[in-house]
mmCIF file of C-alpha atoms and ligand atoms in Angstrom:
data_model
loop_
_atom_site.group_PDB
_atom_site.id
_atom_site.type_symbol
_atom_site.label_atom_id
_atom_site.label_comp_id
_atom_site.label_asym_id
_atom_site.label_seq_id
_atom_site.Cartn_x
_atom_site.Cartn_y
_atom_site.Cartn_z
ATOM 1 C CA MET A 1 -8.247 -47.912 -180.237
ATOM 2 C CA ARG A 2 -8.945 -48.150 -176.448
ATOM 3 C CA ARG A 3 -6.755 -45.830 -174.625
ATOM 4 C CA ALA A 4 -6.115 -45.193 -170.802
ATOM 5 C CA VAL A 5 -4.206 -42.785 -168.894
ATOM 6 C CA CYS A 6 -2.690 -43.538 -165.652
ATOM 7 C CA PRO A 7 -2.571 -40.000 -163.841
ATOM 8 C CA GLY A 8 -0.290 -39.229 -161.039
ATOM 9 C CA SER A 9 2.398 -37.061 -159.545
ATOM 10 C CA PHE A 10 5.115 -39.792 -159.538
ATOM 11 C CA ASP A 11 7.465 -37.666 -157.163
ATOM 12 C CA PRO A 12 9.518 -40.156 -157.829
ATOM 13 C CA VAL A 13 7.950 -43.063 -159.776
ATOM 14 C CA THR A 14 7.886 -46.028 -157.893
ATOM 15 C CA ASN A 15 7.769 -50.182 -158.598
ATOM 16 C CA GLY A 16 4.502 -50.266 -157.541
ATOM 17 C CA HIS A 17 3.270 -47.619 -159.812
ATOM 18 C CA LEU A 18 5.298 -49.401 -162.866
ATOM 19 C CA ASP A 19 3.320 -52.716 -162.026
ATOM 20 C CA ILE A 20 0.247 -50.619 -162.795
ATOM 21 C CA PHE A 21 1.166 -49.435 -165.975
ATOM 22 C CA GLY A 22 2.781 -52.688 -167.406
ATOM 23 C CA ARG A 23 -1.029 -54.214 -166.121
ATOM 24 C CA ALA A 24 -2.789 -51.862 -167.871
ATOM 25 C CA SER A 25 -0.413 -52.156 -170.754
ATOM 26 C CA ALA A 26 -2.222 -55.374 -171.133
ATOM 27 C CA LEU A 27 -5.455 -54.467 -170.943
ATOM 28 C CA PHE A 28 -5.511 -51.402 -173.444
ATOM 29 C CA ASP A 29 -4.030 -50.828 -176.949
ATOM 30 C CA GLU A 30 -2.567 -47.767 -175.569
ATOM 31 C CA VAL A 31 -1.476 -46.323 -171.872
ATOM 32 C CA VAL A 32 -0.792 -42.486 -171.440
ATOM 33 C CA VAL A 33 1.339 -41.869 -167.917
ATOM 34 C CA ALA A 34 0.307 -38.530 -167.225
ATOM 35 C CA VAL A 35 2.191 -36.447 -165.023
ATOM 36 C CA GLY A 36 0.462 -33.753 -162.950
ATOM 37 C CA VAL A 37 2.650 -30.359 -163.974
ATOM 38 C CA ASN A 38 1.806 -28.083 -161.682
ATOM 39 C CA LYS A 39 2.204 -24.086 -162.750
ATOM 40 C CA SER A 40 2.097 -22.729 -159.224
ATOM 41 C CA LYS A 41 5.240 -22.117 -157.761
ATOM 42 C CA ALA A 42 4.437 -22.850 -154.151
ATOM 43 C CA LYS A 43 3.208 -26.425 -155.107
ATOM 44 C CA SER A 44 6.045 -27.372 -157.758
ATOM 45 C CA SER A 45 8.485 -26.320 -155.161
ATOM 46 C CA SER A 46 7.597 -29.046 -152.651
ATOM 47 C CA ARG A 47 8.092 -31.372 -155.074
ATOM 48 C CA LEU A 48 12.125 -33.064 -154.824
ATOM 49 C CA PHE A 49 11.914 -33.486 -158.817
ATOM 50 C CA SER A 50 10.767 -31.168 -161.225
ATOM 51 C CA SER A 51 7.926 -32.236 -163.931
ATOM 52 C CA ASP A 52 10.513 -32.599 -166.580
ATOM 53 C CA GLU A 53 12.920 -34.715 -164.524
ATOM 54 C CA ARG A 54 9.806 -36.674 -163.408
ATOM 55 C CA LEU A 55 8.939 -37.370 -167.124
ATOM 56 C CA ASP A 56 12.463 -38.343 -167.961
ATOM 57 C CA MET A 57 12.505 -40.999 -165.302
ATOM 58 C CA ILE A 58 9.520 -42.458 -166.386
ATOM 59 C CA ALA A 59 9.981 -42.096 -169.880
ATOM 60 C CA ASP A 60 13.083 -44.242 -169.254
ATOM 61 C CA ALA A 61 10.862 -46.858 -166.903
ATOM 62 C CA VAL A 62 8.069 -47.460 -168.961
ATOM 63 C CA SER A 63 10.561 -47.941 -172.494
ATOM 64 C CA PRO A 64 10.051 -51.770 -172.158
ATOM 65 C CA TRP A 65 6.627 -51.340 -173.193
ATOM 66 C CA PRO A 66 5.983 -50.147 -176.992
ATOM 67 C CA ASN A 67 2.178 -49.247 -175.950
ATOM 68 C CA VAL A 68 3.030 -46.845 -172.857
ATOM 69 C CA ARG A 69 4.184 -43.382 -173.070
ATOM 70 C CA VAL A 70 4.249 -40.400 -170.815
ATOM 71 C CA GLN A 71 3.020 -37.035 -171.304
ATOM 72 C CA GLY A 72 2.787 -33.801 -168.639
ATOM 73 C CA PHE A 73 -0.409 -32.266 -168.047
ATOM 74 C CA THR A 74 -2.228 -29.395 -166.134
ATOM 75 C CA GLY A 75 -5.658 -28.912 -165.536
ATOM 76 C CA LEU A 76 -8.196 -31.356 -165.022
ATOM 77 C CA VAL A 77 -7.609 -34.853 -165.672
ATOM 78 C CA THR A 78 -11.098 -35.360 -167.483
ATOM 79 C CA ASP A 79 -10.140 -32.186 -169.710
ATOM 80 C CA PHE A 80 -6.697 -34.434 -170.380
ATOM 81 C CA CYS A 81 -8.630 -37.592 -171.001
ATOM 82 C CA ARG A 82 -10.829 -35.569 -173.737
ATOM 83 C CA GLU A 83 -7.983 -33.977 -175.656
ATOM 84 C CA ILE A 84 -6.181 -37.355 -176.226
ATOM 85 C CA ASP A 85 -9.270 -39.244 -176.781
ATOM 86 C CA ALA A 86 -8.973 -41.841 -173.719
ATOM 87 C CA GLN A 87 -11.901 -43.437 -172.519
ATOM 88 C CA ALA A 88 -10.555 -44.845 -169.291
ATOM 89 C CA ILE A 89 -8.157 -43.676 -166.023
ATOM 90 C CA VAL A 90 -6.712 -46.539 -164.621
ATOM 91 C CA LYS A 91 -5.244 -46.162 -160.857
ATOM 92 C CA GLY A 92 -3.863 -48.519 -158.456
ATOM 93 C CA LEU A 93 -5.817 -49.499 -155.139
ATOM 94 C CA ARG A 94 -3.408 -50.379 -152.064
ATOM 95 C CA GLY A 95 -5.815 -50.895 -149.608
ATOM 96 C CA SER A 96 -9.023 -48.980 -147.628
ATOM 97 C CA GLY A 97 -7.305 -45.739 -147.388
ATOM 98 C CA ASP A 98 -6.762 -45.302 -151.117
ATOM 99 C CA TYR A 99 -10.262 -46.660 -151.689
ATOM 100 C CA ASP A 100 -11.795 -43.681 -149.676
ATOM 101 C CA TYR A 101 -10.030 -41.109 -151.616
ATOM 102 C CA GLU A 102 -10.020 -42.427 -154.990
ATOM 103 C CA LEU A 103 -13.879 -43.529 -155.136
ATOM 104 C CA GLN A 104 -14.665 -39.782 -154.372
ATOM 105 C CA MET A 105 -12.191 -38.817 -157.126
ATOM 106 C CA ALA A 106 -13.535 -41.662 -159.903
ATOM 107 C CA GLN A 107 -17.203 -40.345 -158.967
ATOM 108 C CA MET A 108 -16.127 -36.594 -159.483
ATOM 109 C CA ASN A 109 -14.548 -37.569 -162.882
ATOM 110 C CA ALA A 110 -17.758 -39.706 -163.748
ATOM 111 C CA HIS A 111 -19.959 -36.458 -162.965
ATOM 112 C CA LEU A 112 -17.709 -34.473 -165.118
ATOM 113 C CA THR A 113 -17.302 -36.635 -168.272
ATOM 114 C CA ASP A 114 -18.110 -40.193 -169.722
ATOM 115 C CA VAL A 115 -14.548 -41.630 -168.834
ATOM 116 C CA GLU A 116 -14.526 -44.703 -166.919
ATOM 117 C CA THR A 117 -12.017 -45.134 -164.021
ATOM 118 C CA VAL A 118 -10.675 -48.753 -163.686
ATOM 119 C CA PHE A 119 -8.856 -49.731 -160.410
ATOM 120 C CA LEU A 120 -6.551 -52.245 -160.513
ATOM 121 C CA MET A 121 -5.588 -54.076 -156.903
ATOM 122 C CA THR A 122 -1.773 -53.533 -156.089
ATOM 123 C CA ASP A 123 0.519 -56.566 -156.127
ATOM 124 C CA PRO A 124 0.509 -57.487 -152.505
ATOM 125 C CA SER A 125 4.492 -56.943 -152.620
ATOM 126 C CA MET A 126 3.964 -53.540 -153.345
ATOM 127 C CA SER A 127 0.994 -52.414 -151.038
ATOM 128 C CA PHE A 128 3.391 -50.379 -148.720
ATOM 129 C CA VAL A 129 5.086 -48.449 -151.252
ATOM 130 C CA SER A 130 4.177 -44.928 -151.835
ATOM 131 C CA SER A 131 6.531 -41.945 -153.401
ATOM 132 C CA SER A 132 6.181 -40.180 -150.139
ATOM 133 C CA LEU A 133 7.524 -43.252 -147.791
ATOM 134 C CA VAL A 134 9.905 -43.809 -150.358
ATOM 135 C CA LYS A 135 11.255 -40.213 -149.969
ATOM 136 C CA GLU A 136 10.853 -40.403 -146.179
ATOM 137 C CA VAL A 137 12.760 -43.433 -145.610
ATOM 138 C CA ALA A 138 15.450 -42.717 -148.437
ATOM 139 C CA SER A 139 16.279 -39.225 -146.367
ATOM 140 C CA PHE A 140 16.963 -41.126 -143.379
ATOM 141 C CA GLY A 141 19.097 -43.420 -145.108
ATOM 142 C CA GLY A 142 16.848 -46.239 -145.535
ATOM 143 C CA ASP A 143 17.587 -48.659 -148.104
ATOM 144 C CA VAL A 144 14.560 -48.282 -150.491
ATOM 145 C CA SER A 145 16.460 -50.138 -153.619
ATOM 146 C CA GLY A 146 14.174 -52.895 -154.956
ATOM 147 C CA LEU A 147 11.341 -50.459 -154.418
ATOM 148 C CA VAL A 148 11.993 -47.944 -157.088
ATOM 149 C CA PRO A 149 13.747 -48.654 -160.823
ATOM 150 C CA GLU A 150 17.658 -48.335 -160.256
ATOM 151 C CA ALA A 151 17.840 -45.173 -161.995
ATOM 152 C CA VAL A 152 15.474 -43.494 -159.754
ATOM 153 C CA PHE A 153 17.175 -44.725 -157.168
ATOM 154 C CA GLU A 154 20.294 -42.994 -158.462
ATOM 155 C CA ARG A 155 18.723 -39.949 -158.808
ATOM 156 C CA LEU A 156 16.891 -39.981 -155.451
ATOM 157 C CA THR A 157 20.155 -40.805 -153.647
ATOM 158 C CA ALA A 158 21.837 -37.840 -155.472
ATOM 159 C CA ARG A 159 19.003 -35.167 -155.044
ATOM 160 C CA LEU A 160 19.006 -35.955 -151.102
ATOM 161 C CA ALA A 161 22.347 -35.861 -150.901
ATOM 162 C CA GLU A 162 22.668 -32.447 -152.626
ATOM 163 C CA ARG A 163 19.372 -31.233 -150.440
ATOM 164 C CA GLN A 164 21.388 -32.420 -147.166
ATOM 165 C CA ALA A 165 24.280 -30.935 -148.158
ATOM 166 C CA GLY A 166 22.446 -27.324 -149.139
ATOM 167 C CA ALA A 167 20.689 -27.496 -145.928
HETATM 168 O O1 PNS B 201 -0.172 -38.948 -157.197
HETATM 169 P P1 PNS B 201 -1.330 -38.123 -157.053
HETATM 170 O O2 PNS B 201 -0.487 -36.824 -156.035
HETATM 171 O O3 PNS B 201 -2.365 -39.010 -155.649
HETATM 172 O O4 PNS B 201 -1.920 -37.377 -157.994
HETATM 173 C C1 PNS B 201 -3.079 -36.906 -158.067
HETATM 174 C C2 PNS B 201 -3.489 -36.605 -159.369
HETATM 175 C C3 PNS B 201 -2.508 -35.483 -159.919
HETATM 176 C C4 PNS B 201 -3.738 -37.628 -160.231
HETATM 177 C C5 PNS B 201 -5.066 -35.845 -158.857
HETATM 178 O O5 PNS B 201 -4.732 -34.341 -158.057
HETATM 179 C C6 PNS B 201 -5.331 -35.009 -160.463
HETATM 180 O O6 PNS B 201 -6.121 -35.875 -161.101
HETATM 181 N N1 PNS B 201 -5.214 -33.963 -160.548
HETATM 182 C C7 PNS B 201 -5.791 -32.988 -161.443
HETATM 183 C C8 PNS B 201 -6.595 -31.633 -161.232
HETATM 184 C C9 PNS B 201 -8.137 -32.607 -161.070
HETATM 185 O O7 PNS B 201 -8.225 -33.415 -162.322
HETATM 186 N N2 PNS B 201 -8.765 -32.564 -160.128
HETATM 187 C C10 PNS B 201 -10.142 -33.389 -159.897
HETATM 188 C C11 PNS B 201 -9.706 -34.670 -159.834
HETATM 189 S S1 PNS B 201 -11.438 -35.284 -159.043
#
């Protein structure tokens, strides 16, 4: 069984992430989307969505692929790969900025373990999409529908409205 892990914080998951999960699902027997669950209160409160909400939104979005599932993890991604017997980490690369950051992580992960990192080039139609930009644009009323799954769009709009009402 060839198993791959797609790790990230996914706050929230975007259509760019989903493109990578779907393409990875065609290359591996099983793909586990691994959501970094931060135990530190300071870090988890900087998220727009709780880890349960992020897991829930991903589970819903990956339901069309029978060989893709989602799981939370704490600690090192390489330890998580060992725990679930995954041979590869799959990540999307949008451009040179991602490459510089991801190369260092891939090399550190290779130093720690024999897990391989596989990079998939982002679909050009998604190369400008990031969770942070989606949140920023949406918070100023910009239209991000089409960049995230519809259910995520609804939850994002509702969460930002709650935050703005409470501010
Ligand atoms: O979506 P993000 O924020 O880029 O995801 C980052 C994530 C969760 C993939 C990365 O921070 C990670 O792998 N964290 C787990 C801790 C770890 O293994 N750190 C060493 C990486 S070389």
